[in-house]
CSV table of C-alpha atoms in Angstrom, one decimal:
chain,number,residue,atom,x,y,z
A,27,UNK,CA,-73.0,-98.7,-69.9
A,28,UNK,CA,-71.0,-97.7,-73.7
A,29,UNK,CA,-68.8,-100.9,-73.2
A,30,UNK,CA,-71.9,-103.1,-72.9
A,31,UNK,CA,-73.2,-101.6,-76.1
A,32,UNK,CA,-70.0,-102.8,-78.0
A,33,UNK,CA,-70.6,-106.2,-76.6
A,34,UNK,CA,-72.3,-108.6,-79.0
A,35,UNK,CA,-75.3,-110.1,-77.3
A,36,UNK,CA,-74.3,-113.7,-78.5
A,37,UNK,CA,-70.9,-114.1,-77.6
A,38,UNK,CA,-70.9,-111.3,-74.8
A,39,UNK,CA,-67.6,-109.9,-76.2
A,40,UNK,CA,-66.5,-107.1,-78.4
A,41,UNK,CA,-67.8,-107.1,-81.9
A,42,UNK,CA,-65.5,-108.8,-84.5
A,43,UNK,CA,-66.9,-107.8,-87.9
A,44,UNK,CA,-70.2,-106.1,-86.9
A,45,UNK,CA,-73.0,-106.5,-89.3
A,46,UNK,CA,-76.6,-104.8,-89.1
A,47,UNK,CA,-79.8,-106.7,-89.7
A,48,UNK,CA,-82.5,-105.7,-91.2
A,49,UNK,CA,-84.1,-104.4,-88.0
A,50,UNK,CA,-81.2,-102.7,-86.8
A,51,UNK,CA,-79.4,-104.8,-84.0
A,52,UNK,CA,-75.9,-105.5,-84.5
A,53,UNK,CA,-73.9,-108.9,-84.1
A,54,UNK,CA,-70.5,-110.3,-85.2
A,55,UNK,CA,-70.9,-111.8,-88.6
A,56,UNK,CA,-69.6,-115.1,-87.2
A,57,UNK,CA,-72.0,-115.4,-84.3
A,58,UNK,CA,-75.1,-114.8,-86.3
A,59,UNK,CA,-74.2,-117.1,-89.0
A,60,UNK,CA,-73.7,-119.8,-86.7
A,61,UNK,CA,-76.8,-119.0,-84.5
A,62,UNK,CA,-79.0,-119.4,-87.8
A,63,UNK,CA,-77.4,-122.8,-88.7
A,64,UNK,CA,-79.2,-124.2,-85.7
A,65,UNK,CA,-82.5,-122.5,-86.5
A,66,UNK,CA,-85.3,-123.5,-89.0
A,67,UNK,CA,-85.7,-120.0,-89.9
A,68,UNK,CA,-83.5,-116.9,-90.1
A,69,UNK,CA,-84.5,-114.1,-87.4
A,70,UNK,CA,-83.0,-111.6,-85.3
A,71,UNK,CA,-82.0,-113.1,-82.1
A,72,UNK,CA,-83.2,-110.4,-80.0
A,73,UNK,CA,-86.4,-109.1,-81.8
A,74,UNK,CA,-87.3,-112.4,-83.8
A,75,UNK,CA,-87.8,-109.9,-86.7
A,76,UNK,CA,-87.4,-111.8,-90.3
A,77,UNK,CA,-84.1,-111.5,-91.9
A,78,UNK,CA,-81.5,-113.3,-94.1
A,79,UNK,CA,-77.9,-113.8,-95.0
A,80,UNK,CA,-78.0,-111.6,-97.9
A,81,UNK,CA,-79.5,-108.3,-95.8
A,82,UNK,CA,-76.3,-108.5,-93.6
A,83,UNK,CA,-74.6,-105.2,-93.9
A,84,UNK,CA,-70.8,-104.4,-92.6
A,85,UNK,CA,-71.2,-101.6,-90.0
A,86,UNK,CA,-68.0,-99.8,-90.3
A,87,UNK,CA,-68.5,-97.1,-87.9
A,88,UNK,CA,-69.2,-99.4,-85.0
A,89,UNK,CA,-65.9,-101.4,-86.3
A,90,UNK,CA,-64.1,-98.0,-86.3
A,91,UNK,CA,-65.1,-97.3,-82.8
A,92,UNK,CA,-64.3,-100.8,-81.4
A,93,UNK,CA,-60.6,-100.5,-83.0
A,94,UNK,CA,-60.3,-96.8,-81.1
A,95,UNK,CA,-61.5,-98.7,-77.8
A,96,UNK,CA,-59.2,-101.4,-78.0
A,97,UNK,CA,-56.1,-98.9,-78.6
A,98,UNK,CA,-57.2,-96.9,-75.7
A,99,UNK,CA,-57.7,-99.9,-73.4
A,100,UNK,CA,-54.1,-100.5,-74.2
A,101,UNK,CA,-52.7,-97.4,-73.3
A,102,UNK,CA,-54.8,-97.3,-70.0
A,103,UNK,CA,-53.4,-100.7,-69.0
A,104,UNK,CA,-49.6,-99.4,-69.5
A,105,UNK,CA,-50.4,-96.1,-67.4
A,106,UNK,CA,-52.7,-97.8,-64.6
A,107,UNK,CA,-49.5,-97.8,-62.2
A,108,UNK,CA,-49.6,-93.9,-62.2
A,109,UNK,CA,-52.6,-93.5,-60.7
A,110,UNK,CA,-54.0,-91.6,-57.6
A,111,UNK,CA,-53.7,-93.8,-54.3
A,112,UNK,CA,-56.9,-92.2,-53.1
A,113,UNK,CA,-59.1,-92.2,-55.9
A,114,UNK,CA,-57.8,-94.7,-58.3
A,115,UNK,CA,-57.7,-92.0,-60.7
A,116,UNK,CA,-55.3,-91.3,-63.6
A,117,UNK,CA,-53.0,-88.4,-62.6
A,118,UNK,CA,-53.9,-85.4,-64.7
A,119,UNK,CA,-52.5,-82.2,-62.9
A,120,UNK,CA,-49.9,-81.0,-60.8
A,121,UNK,CA,-50.2,-79.0,-57.9
A,122,UNK,CA,-47.5,-75.9,-57.7
A,123,UNK,CA,-48.5,-75.4,-53.6
A,124,UNK,CA,-47.9,-79.1,-52.9
A,125,UNK,CA,-45.4,-80.1,-55.5
A,126,UNK,CA,-47.0,-83.3,-56.6
A,127,UNK,CA,-48.9,-85.1,-59.0
A,128,UNK,CA,-52.6,-85.2,-58.4
A,129,UNK,CA,-56.1,-86.4,-60.0
A,130,UNK,CA,-59.2,-84.3,-61.3
A,131,UNK,CA,-61.2,-85.3,-58.1
A,132,UNK,CA,-58.1,-84.3,-55.9
A,133,UNK,CA,-58.5,-81.0,-57.4
A,134,UNK,CA,-62.0,-80.4,-56.0
A,135,UNK,CA,-61.0,-81.3,-52.5
A,136,UNK,CA,-60.4,-79.1,-49.5
A,137,UNK,CA,-57.0,-80.2,-49.2
A,138,UNK,CA,-56.2,-78.6,-52.9
A,139,UNK,CA,-58.4,-75.7,-52.2
A,140,UNK,CA,-57.1,-72.1,-53.7
A,141,UNK,CA,-54.2,-73.9,-55.1
A,142,UNK,CA,-52.7,-73.8,-58.5
A,143,UNK,CA,-52.6,-76.6,-60.9
A,144,UNK,CA,-50.5,-77.4,-64.3
A,145,UNK,CA,-51.7,-80.0,-66.4
A,146,UNK,CA,-48.9,-83.2,-66.4
A,147,UNK,CA,-47.4,-82.0,-69.9
A,148,UNK,CA,-46.6,-78.6,-69.1
A,149,UNK,CA,-45.2,-79.5,-65.3
A,150,UNK,CA,-43.1,-82.0,-66.7
A,151,UNK,CA,-41.8,-79.7,-69.1
A,152,UNK,CA,-40.9,-77.1,-66.5
A,153,UNK,CA,-39.1,-79.3,-64.3
A,154,UNK,CA,-36.9,-80.7,-66.3
A,155,UNK,CA,-34.6,-77.8,-65.3
A,156,UNK,CA,-34.7,-78.8,-61.7
A,157,UNK,CA,-33.7,-82.2,-62.8
A,158,UNK,CA,-30.8,-81.1,-64.3
A,159,UNK,CA,-29.5,-79.0,-61.7
A,160,UNK,CA,-30.0,-82.1,-59.4
A,161,UNK,CA,-27.9,-84.3,-61.8
A,162,UNK,CA,-25.0,-81.7,-61.8
A,163,UNK,CA,-25.4,-81.8,-57.7
A,164,UNK,CA,-25.0,-85.8,-57.9
A,165,UNK,CA,-22.1,-85.0,-60.2
A,166,UNK,CA,-20.5,-82.5,-58.1
A,167,UNK,CA,-21.1,-84.8,-54.5
A,168,UNK,CA,-19.0,-87.6,-56.4
A,169,UNK,CA,-16.4,-85.3,-56.7
A,170,UNK,CA,-16.5,-84.3,-53.3
A,171,UNK,CA,-16.3,-87.8,-52.2
A,172,UNK,CA,-13.1,-88.2,-54.6
A,173,UNK,CA,-11.3,-85.3,-53.0
A,174,UNK,CA,-11.9,-86.6,-49.4
A,175,UNK,CA,-10.3,-89.9,-50.2
A,176,UNK,CA,-7.1,-87.9,-52.5
A,177,UNK,CA,-7.0,-84.6,-49.7
A,178,UNK,CA,-2.8,-84.7,-49.8
A,179,UNK,CA,-2.8,-84.5,-53.6
A,180,UNK,CA,-5.8,-82.6,-53.9
A,181,UNK,CA,-4.1,-79.8,-51.2
A,182,UNK,CA,-0.6,-79.5,-53.2
A,183,UNK,CA,-2.5,-79.1,-56.5
A,184,UNK,CA,-5.0,-76.3,-55.4
A,185,UNK,CA,-2.3,-74.4,-53.3
A,186,UNK,CA,0.0,-74.2,-56.3
A,187,UNK,CA,-3.1,-73.5,-58.6
A,188,UNK,CA,-4.2,-70.8,-56.2
A,189,UNK,CA,-0.5,-69.1,-56.0
A,190,UNK,CA,-0.5,-69.1,-60.0
A,191,UNK,CA,-4.0,-67.9,-60.3
A,192,UNK,CA,-4.1,-65.2,-57.6
A,193,UNK,CA,-0.8,-63.2,-58.5
A,194,UNK,CA,-2.0,-59.9,-59.9
A,195,UNK,CA,0.9,-58.9,-62.4
A,196,UNK,CA,3.1,-55.9,-61.2
A,197,UNK,CA,1.9,-53.4,-63.9
A,198,UNK,CA,-1.9,-54.2,-63.3
A,199,UNK,CA,-1.2,-53.5,-59.8
A,200,UNK,CA,0.6,-50.1,-60.3
A,201,UNK,CA,-2.3,-49.2,-62.8
A,202,UNK,CA,-5.0,-50.1,-60.3
A,203,UNK,CA,-3.3,-48.0,-57.6
A,204,UNK,CA,-3.0,-45.4,-60.1
A,205,UNK,CA,-6.9,-45.2,-61.2
A,206,UNK,CA,-7.9,-45.6,-57.2
A,207,UNK,CA,-5.2,-42.3,-57.0
A,208,UNK,CA,-7.0,-40.5,-59.7
A,209,UNK,CA,-10.5,-41.7,-58.2
A,210,UNK,CA,-9.7,-40.2,-54.8
A,211,UNK,CA,-8.3,-36.8,-56.2
A,212,UNK,CA,-11.3,-36.4,-58.2
A,213,UNK,CA,-13.5,-37.1,-55.0
A,214,UNK,CA,-11.3,-34.5,-53.0
A,215,UNK,CA,-11.4,-32.0,-56.0
A,216,UNK,CA,-15.0,-32.3,-56.5
A,217,UNK,CA,-15.9,-31.6,-52.8
A,218,UNK,CA,-14.3,-28.1,-53.2
A,219,UNK,CA,-16.0,-27.7,-56.9
A,220,UNK,CA,-19.2,-25.5,-56.5
A,221,UNK,CA,-20.2,-26.4,-60.0
A,222,UNK,CA,-22.2,-29.6,-59.2
A,223,UNK,CA,-22.5,-30.7,-62.8
A,224,UNK,CA,-19.2,-30.8,-63.7
A,225,UNK,CA,-18.3,-32.6,-60.4
A,226,UNK,CA,-20.8,-35.0,-61.3
A,227,UNK,CA,-19.8,-35.5,-65.2
A,228,UNK,CA,-16.4,-36.0,-64.1
A,229,UNK,CA,-17.3,-38.7,-61.5
A,230,UNK,CA,-19.2,-40.8,-63.8
A,231,UNK,CA,-16.5,-40.4,-66.7
A,232,UNK,CA,-14.3,-42.1,-64.5
A,233,UNK,CA,-15.9,-44.8,-62.9
A,234,UNK,CA,-16.6,-47.2,-65.8
A,235,UNK,CA,-13.3,-47.0,-66.5
A,236,UNK,CA,-12.2,-47.9,-62.8
A,237,UNK,CA,-14.7,-50.6,-62.7
A,238,UNK,CA,-13.5,-52.4,-65.7
A,239,UNK,CA,-9.9,-52.7,-64.0
A,240,UNK,CA,-11.7,-53.9,-61.1
A,241,UNK,CA,-13.6,-56.6,-62.9
A,242,UNK,CA,-10.4,-57.8,-65.1
A,243,UNK,CA,-8.6,-58.8,-62.1
A,244,UNK,CA,-11.9,-60.5,-60.3
A,245,UNK,CA,-12.5,-62.2,-63.7
A,246,UNK,CA,-9.5,-64.5,-63.1
A,247,UNK,CA,-10.8,-66.4,-60.8
A,248,UNK,CA,-14.1,-67.0,-63.1
A,249,UNK,CA,-15.1,-69.8,-65.2
A,250,UNK,CA,-18.5,-71.3,-66.6
A,251,UNK,CA,-19.9,-74.3,-68.0
A,252,UNK,CA,-23.2,-74.0,-70.2
A,253,UNK,CA,-25.5,-76.6,-69.9
A,254,UNK,CA,-27.2,-77.6,-73.3
A,255,UNK,CA,-30.6,-78.4,-73.2
A,256,UNK,CA,-29.9,-81.6,-75.2
A,257,UNK,CA,-27.7,-83.2,-72.6
A,258,UNK,CA,-30.7,-84.8,-70.6
A,259,UNK,CA,-32.9,-87.1,-71.9
A,260,UNK,CA,-36.1,-87.3,-69.6
A,261,UNK,CA,-38.3,-90.4,-69.1
A,262,UNK,CA,-42.0,-90.8,-69.5
A,263,UNK,CA,-43.6,-87.5,-67.8
A,264,UNK,CA,-45.5,-89.2,-65.5
A,265,UNK,CA,-42.9,-91.3,-64.0
A,266,UNK,CA,-40.7,-88.0,-63.7
A,267,UNK,CA,-43.4,-86.1,-61.9
A,268,UNK,CA,-44.7,-89.2,-59.8
A,269,UNK,CA,-40.8,-89.7,-58.3
A,270,UNK,CA,-40.2,-85.8,-58.5
A,271,UNK,CA,-40.4,-85.0,-54.6
A,272,UNK,CA,-38.2,-88.2,-53.9
A,273,UNK,CA,-35.8,-86.8,-56.6
A,274,UNK,CA,-35.6,-83.1,-54.8
A,275,UNK,CA,-35.3,-84.8,-51.4
A,276,UNK,CA,-31.8,-86.5,-52.2
A,277,UNK,CA,-30.6,-83.4,-54.6
A,278,UNK,CA,-31.2,-81.4,-51.1
A,279,UNK,CA,-28.4,-83.2,-49.3
A,280,UNK,CA,-25.9,-80.6,-48.6
A,281,UNK,CA,-22.0,-82.3,-47.3
A,282,UNK,CA,-19.4,-80.8,-45.5
A,283,UNK,CA,-17.2,-78.1,-47.0
A,284,UNK,CA,-13.6,-79.1,-47.8
A,285,UNK,CA,-11.3,-77.9,-45.5
A,286,UNK,CA,-10.2,-74.3,-46.3
A,287,UNK,CA,-6.5,-73.5,-47.7
A,288,UNK,CA,-4.6,-71.3,-45.2
A,289,UNK,CA,-4.1,-67.6,-46.8
A,290,UNK,CA,-0.4,-68.3,-45.0
A,291,UNK,CA,0.5,-70.8,-47.3
A,292,UNK,CA,0.4,-68.6,-50.4
A,293,UNK,CA,3.7,-66.5,-51.0
A,294,UNK,CA,3.1,-62.9,-51.6
A,295,UNK,CA,-0.7,-62.8,-50.4
A,296,UNK,CA,-0.4,-59.9,-48.3
A,297,UNK,CA,0.5,-57.7,-51.1
A,298,UNK,CA,-1.3,-58.9,-54.2
A,299,UNK,CA,-4.4,-61.1,-53.2
A,300,UNK,CA,-7.6,-59.4,-52.5
A,301,UNK,CA,-6.1,-55.9,-53.4
A,302,UNK,CA,-9.7,-54.9,-54.5
A,303,UNK,CA,-11.6,-56.2,-51.1
A,304,UNK,CA,-9.0,-54.4,-48.9
A,305,UNK,CA,-9.1,-51.0,-50.7
A,306,UNK,CA,-13.2,-51.7,-50.9
A,307,UNK,CA,-13.5,-51.9,-47.0
A,308,UNK,CA,-11.5,-48.7,-46.6
A,309,UNK,CA,-13.5,-46.7,-49.0
A,310,UNK,CA,-16.9,-47.7,-47.4
A,311,UNK,CA,-15.9,-45.5,-44.7
A,312,UNK,CA,-16.5,-42.5,-47.1
A,313,UNK,CA,-19.2,-43.5,-49.2
A,314,UNK,CA,-22.9,-43.3,-48.9
A,315,UNK,CA,-24.4,-46.7,-48.2
A,316,UNK,CA,-27.9,-47.9,-49.5
A,317,UNK,CA,-30.1,-49.6,-47.1
A,318,UNK,CA,-32.4,-52.0,-49.1
A,319,UNK,CA,-35.5,-52.8,-47.6
A,320,UNK,CA,-38.2,-55.2,-48.6
A,321,UNK,CA,-41.5,-54.6,-50.4
A,322,UNK,CA,-44.5,-56.3,-48.7
A,323,UNK,CA,-46.7,-55.3,-51.8
A,324,UNK,CA,-45.0,-57.7,-53.9
A,325,UNK,CA,-44.5,-60.5,-51.5
A,326,UNK,CA,-45.9,-64.1,-52.3
A,327,UNK,CA,-48.8,-65.0,-50.1
A,328,UNK,CA,-46.4,-67.9,-48.2
A,329,UNK,CA,-43.7,-65.4,-47.4
A,330,UNK,CA,-43.3,-63.7,-44.0
A,331,UNK,CA,-41.3,-60.4,-43.3
A,332,UNK,CA,-39.7,-59.3,-40.4
A,333,UNK,CA,-40.7,-55.9,-38.8
A,334,UNK,CA,-37.8,-54.0,-39.6
A,335,UNK,CA,-38.5,-55.4,-43.4
A,336,UNK,CA,-34.9,-56.7,-43.8
A,337,UNK,CA,-35.6,-60.4,-43.5
A,338,UNK,CA,-38.0,-62.9,-45.2
A,339,UNK,CA,-39.0,-66.6,-44.4
A,340,UNK,CA,-41.2,-69.0,-46.7
A,341,UNK,CA,-43.7,-70.6,-44.5
A,342,UNK,CA,-45.9,-74.0,-45.3
A,343,UNK,CA,-49.3,-72.2,-45.4
A,344,UNK,CA,-50.6,-69.5,-47.8
A,345,UNK,CA,-52.2,-66.6,-46.6
A,346,UNK,CA,-55.5,-65.9,-48.3
A,347,UNK,CA,-56.3,-62.3,-46.8
A,348,UNK,CA,-53.6,-60.9,-48.8
A,349,UNK,CA,-55.2,-58.7,-52.2
A,350,UNK,CA,-54.0,-60.3,-55.7
A,351,UNK,CA,-52.6,-56.8,-56.5
A,352,UNK,CA,-50.3,-56.4,-60.0
A,353,UNK,CA,-47.3,-56.2,-57.8
A,354,UNK,CA,-47.6,-59.2,-56.2
A,355,UNK,CA,-46.1,-62.4,-57.4
A,356,UNK,CA,-48.9,-65.1,-57.0
A,357,UNK,CA,-47.0,-68.5,-57.7
A,358,UNK,CA,-43.4,-68.3,-57.4
A,359,UNK,CA,-42.3,-67.4,-53.7
A,360,UNK,CA,-40.5,-64.2,-54.7
A,361,UNK,CA,-40.3,-60.7,-53.3
A,362,UNK,CA,-38.7,-57.3,-54.6
A,363,UNK,CA,-37.0,-54.6,-52.6
A,364,UNK,CA,-38.8,-51.6,-51.8
A,365,UNK,CA,-36.9,-49.1,-53.8
A,366,UNK,CA,-36.3,-49.2,-57.5
A,367,UNK,CA,-33.3,-47.5,-59.4
A,368,UNK,CA,-33.2,-45.6,-62.4
A,369,UNK,CA,-29.4,-44.3,-62.1
A,370,UNK,CA,-26.3,-44.7,-60.0
A,371,UNK,CA,-24.2,-47.4,-58.4
A,372,UNK,CA,-26.0,-49.7,-55.5
A,373,UNK,CA,-24.8,-52.5,-53.5
A,374,UNK,CA,-26.3,-54.8,-50.6
A,375,UNK,CA,-25.4,-58.3,-48.9
A,376,UNK,CA,-27.5,-61.4,-48.5
A,377,UNK,CA,-26.9,-63.8,-46.0
A,378,UNK,CA,-27.3,-67.1,-47.7
A,379,UNK,CA,-25.9,-70.0,-45.0
A,380,UNK,CA,-29.1,-71.4,-44.5
A,381,UNK,CA,-30.4,-71.5,-47.8
A,382,UNK,CA,-30.5,-74.9,-49.7
A,383,UNK,CA,-32.2,-73.2,-52.7
A,384,UNK,CA,-32.9,-69.5,-53.5
A,385,UNK,CA,-32.7,-66.9,-56.6
A,386,UNK,CA,-31.0,-63.6,-56.1
A,387,UNK,CA,-30.3,-60.5,-58.1
A,388,UNK,CA,-32.4,-57.9,-59.8
A,389,UNK,CA,-35.6,-57.5,-61.6
A,390,UNK,CA,-37.2,-54.9,-64.0
A,391,UNK,CA,-40.2,-53.2,-63.0
A,392,UNK,CA,-42.0,-54.3,-66.3
A,393,UNK,CA,-41.0,-58.0,-65.7
A,394,UNK,CA,-44.1,-60.6,-65.2
A,395,UNK,CA,-44.7,-61.4,-61.7
A,396,UNK,CA,-47.8,-63.9,-62.4
A,397,UNK,CA,-47.6,-67.8,-62.7
A,398,UNK,CA,-44.6,-70.2,-62.6
A,399,UNK,CA,-41.8,-67.5,-63.4
A,400,UNK,CA,-38.8,-70.0,-62.6
A,401,UNK,CA,-38.1,-70.7,-66.5
A,402,UNK,CA,-38.6,-67.0,-67.4
A,403,UNK,CA,-35.7,-65.7,-65.2
A,404,UNK,CA,-33.7,-64.4,-68.2
A,405,UNK,CA,-32.2,-61.0,-69.2
A,406,UNK,CA,-34.5,-61.0,-71.9
A,407,UNK,CA,-37.9,-60.7,-69.9
A,408,UNK,CA,-36.3,-58.3,-67.2
A,409,UNK,CA,-34.5,-60.8,-64.6
A,410,UNK,CA,-30.8,-61.2,-64.0
A,411,UNK,CA,-30.3,-63.9,-61.3
A,412,UNK,CA,-28.1,-66.1,-60.1
A,413,UNK,CA,-29.2,-69.4,-58.1
A,414,UNK,CA,-28.1,-71.5,-55.3
A,415,UNK,CA,-29.1,-75.1,-55.5
A,416,UNK,CA,-27.3,-77.4,-52.9
A,417,UNK,CA,-24.2,-75.6,-52.9
A,418,UNK,CA,-24.2,-75.2,-56.6
A,419,UNK,CA,-24.2,-71.8,-58.1
A,420,UNK,CA,-25.7,-70.9,-61.8
A,421,UNK,CA,-26.6,-67.9,-63.6
A,422,UNK,CA,-29.9,-67.5,-65.4
A,423,UNK,CA,-28.5,-66.3,-69.3
A,424,UNK,CA,-30.6,-66.0,-72.5
A,425,UNK,CA,-28.9,-68.9,-73.2
A,426,UNK,CA,-29.9,-71.2,-70.3
A,427,UNK,CA,-28.3,-72.4,-67.2
A,428,UNK,CA,-24.6,-71.3,-66.7
A,429,UNK,CA,-23.1,-73.1,-64.1
A,430,UNK,CA,-20.4,-71.0,-62.1
A,431,UNK,CA,-17.3,-72.4,-60.6
A,432,UNK,CA,-17.0,-71.2,-56.9
A,433,UNK,CA,-13.7,-71.6,-54.9
A,434,UNK,CA,-15.3,-71.2,-51.5
A,435,UNK,CA,-18.9,-71.4,-50.8
A,436,UNK,CA,-20.3,-67.9,-49.8
A,437,UNK,CA,-21.8,-67.5,-46.3
A,438,UNK,CA,-22.9,-63.9,-47.6
A,439,UNK,CA,-23.3,-62.8,-51.0
A,440,UNK,CA,-22.5,-59.2,-52.1
A,441,UNK,CA,-24.9,-57.9,-55.1
A,442,UNK,CA,-23.6,-54.6,-56.9
A,443,UNK,CA,-25.6,-52.5,-59.5
A,444,UNK,CA,-24.2,-49.8,-61.7
A,445,UNK,CA,-26.9,-48.7,-63.8
A,446,UNK,CA,-25.4,-46.4,-66.2
A,447,UNK,CA,-22.3,-49.3,-67.0
A,448,UNK,CA,-25.1,-51.6,-67.4
A,449,UNK,CA,-23.6,-54.2,-64.7
A,450,UNK,CA,-24.8,-56.4,-62.1
A,451,UNK,CA,-22.1,-58.1,-60.4
A,452,UNK,CA,-22.0,-61.0,-57.8
A,453,UNK,CA,-19.4,-61.4,-55.3
A,454,UNK,CA,-18.6,-63.3,-52.2
A,455,UNK,CA,-19.0,-60.8,-49.5
A,456,UNK,CA,-16.6,-62.4,-47.3
A,457,UNK,CA,-13.5,-62.3,-49.6
A,458,UNK,CA,-14.7,-60.3,-52.7
A,459,UNK,CA,-14.1,-63.0,-54.9
A,460,UNK,CA,-15.7,-62.5,-58.4
A,461,UNK,CA,-18.9,-65.2,-59.0
A,462,UNK,CA,-20.4,-63.5,-62.1
A,463,UNK,CA,-21.2,-60.6,-63.8
A,464,UNK,CA,-24.3,-59.7,-66.1
A,465,UNK,CA,-23.6,-56.7,-68.8
A,466,UNK,CA,-26.7,-54.9,-70.1
A,467,UNK,CA,-28.4,-51.6,-71.5
A,468,UNK,CA,-30.9,-50.8,-68.8
A,469,UNK,CA,-34.1,-48.9,-70.0
A,470,UNK,CA,-36.3,-49.5,-66.9
A,471,UNK,CA,-36.5,-49.1,-63.2
A,472,UNK,CA,-34.5,-52.0,-61.9
A,473,UNK,CA,-35.5,-53.6,-58.2
A,474,UNK,CA,-33.6,-55.8,-56.1
A,475,UNK,CA,-35.0,-59.4,-56.4
A,476,UNK,CA,-35.4,-62.1,-54.0
A,477,UNK,CA,-37.0,-65.8,-54.8
A,478,UNK,CA,-36.9,-68.7,-51.3
A,479,UNK,CA,-37.0,-72.0,-52.1
A,480,UNK,CA,-36.2,-73.2,-49.0
A,481,UNK,CA,-38.9,-73.4,-46.2
A,482,UNK,CA,-38.7,-72.0,-42.4
A,483,UNK,CA,-34.8,-70.6,-43.2
A,484,UNK,CA,-34.8,-66.9,-43.0
A,485,UNK,CA,-33.0,-65.0,-45.7
A,486,UNK,CA,-31.7,-61.5,-44.4
A,487,UNK,CA,-30.4,-58.4,-45.9
A,488,UNK,CA,-27.2,-57.5,-44.0
A,489,UNK,CA,-25.5,-54.2,-43.5
A,490,UNK,CA,-22.4,-53.0,-45.8
């Protein structure tokens, strides 16, 4: 073996100050000199060829090889605990399907046949983001425990806060109703107008102004905290991936929601609170509704669709009978809506009550669908998404994660898009409280986007 070639044949250890004799054999300088002291003549200990001390030549190449071998040996000892339990080989790959670190022998086994892999270094970098959210959730859990033990004080403070925050000033309410009145009058006159072009221009000139007023009221309840990439120091990449499944298991814990505060305790609720929601519910009766269905041609092989194409479930096994067409997501468990939009206003509701982790929003037709796209869910790359992770909501912006303040965890999420105004708005479908709004000048066809990270939990698109 190579290790034997680096051992001195006299002391049977790695060469120390290796020298080469006239015959070409190598020994430790000290070993061969001591050997010759006991002999009457100076000859090679292996082939007995004549030699002399003056013939000894330092073998610099062999000495450098020995030094390199020693350094690599120290590294392997330090990393020896992070080896495959089955094959005792170093963990060099990360399986995206089974979400575990594996060795090169595991890669060729039947268990990992047709699976996707990443080198340890790349996987460690990509999963930093998930650990960030895990830490955020741990802090949130601690705060939840604190609220439980100080409930009386918590209720009093929160009630006062809500009373102060949700009262819309009288001038804003009057302005809002005035705009709604103009909107309804425009709709009425538009139906009687034979010039469809003039009707369309008048209607869409009013929509951006009306939308801005509505958003201004909703944004009172919103806040954000950007998580910096420098806020987290990761340990050795192999230790991180070695324990990643355990970290994720604890991060998936979902405690019970705090007791909701009764709306009856808030003065003026019936006059000022959720004005947009109540008017919106009435207006649903007079507007055309858009039905969003899922596109099987874009579905990841682990996703199973319902017959009506309104629900999707992430399974444990990957289908091998599906073609790897350009439209299909091949690594990340994602799917798009069947219909894309190049104009107009569109809304759909998604049931997220049973979801521990998922990504929802819209995607450009040109957005990349191949490979591990979780870290590419940015507006500049064609994705406008919000993530749910163990009750914590975060928006994916070009600057990074933006944690969102959600007063009440939604059971259903309303996603609204205005193509001309360049807005994608996320709201709690139960009470229409604002969660987050993206603003962008759209140039491509835009599709509803869904990414499932919870197994065996159906995600369903609901009727408005």
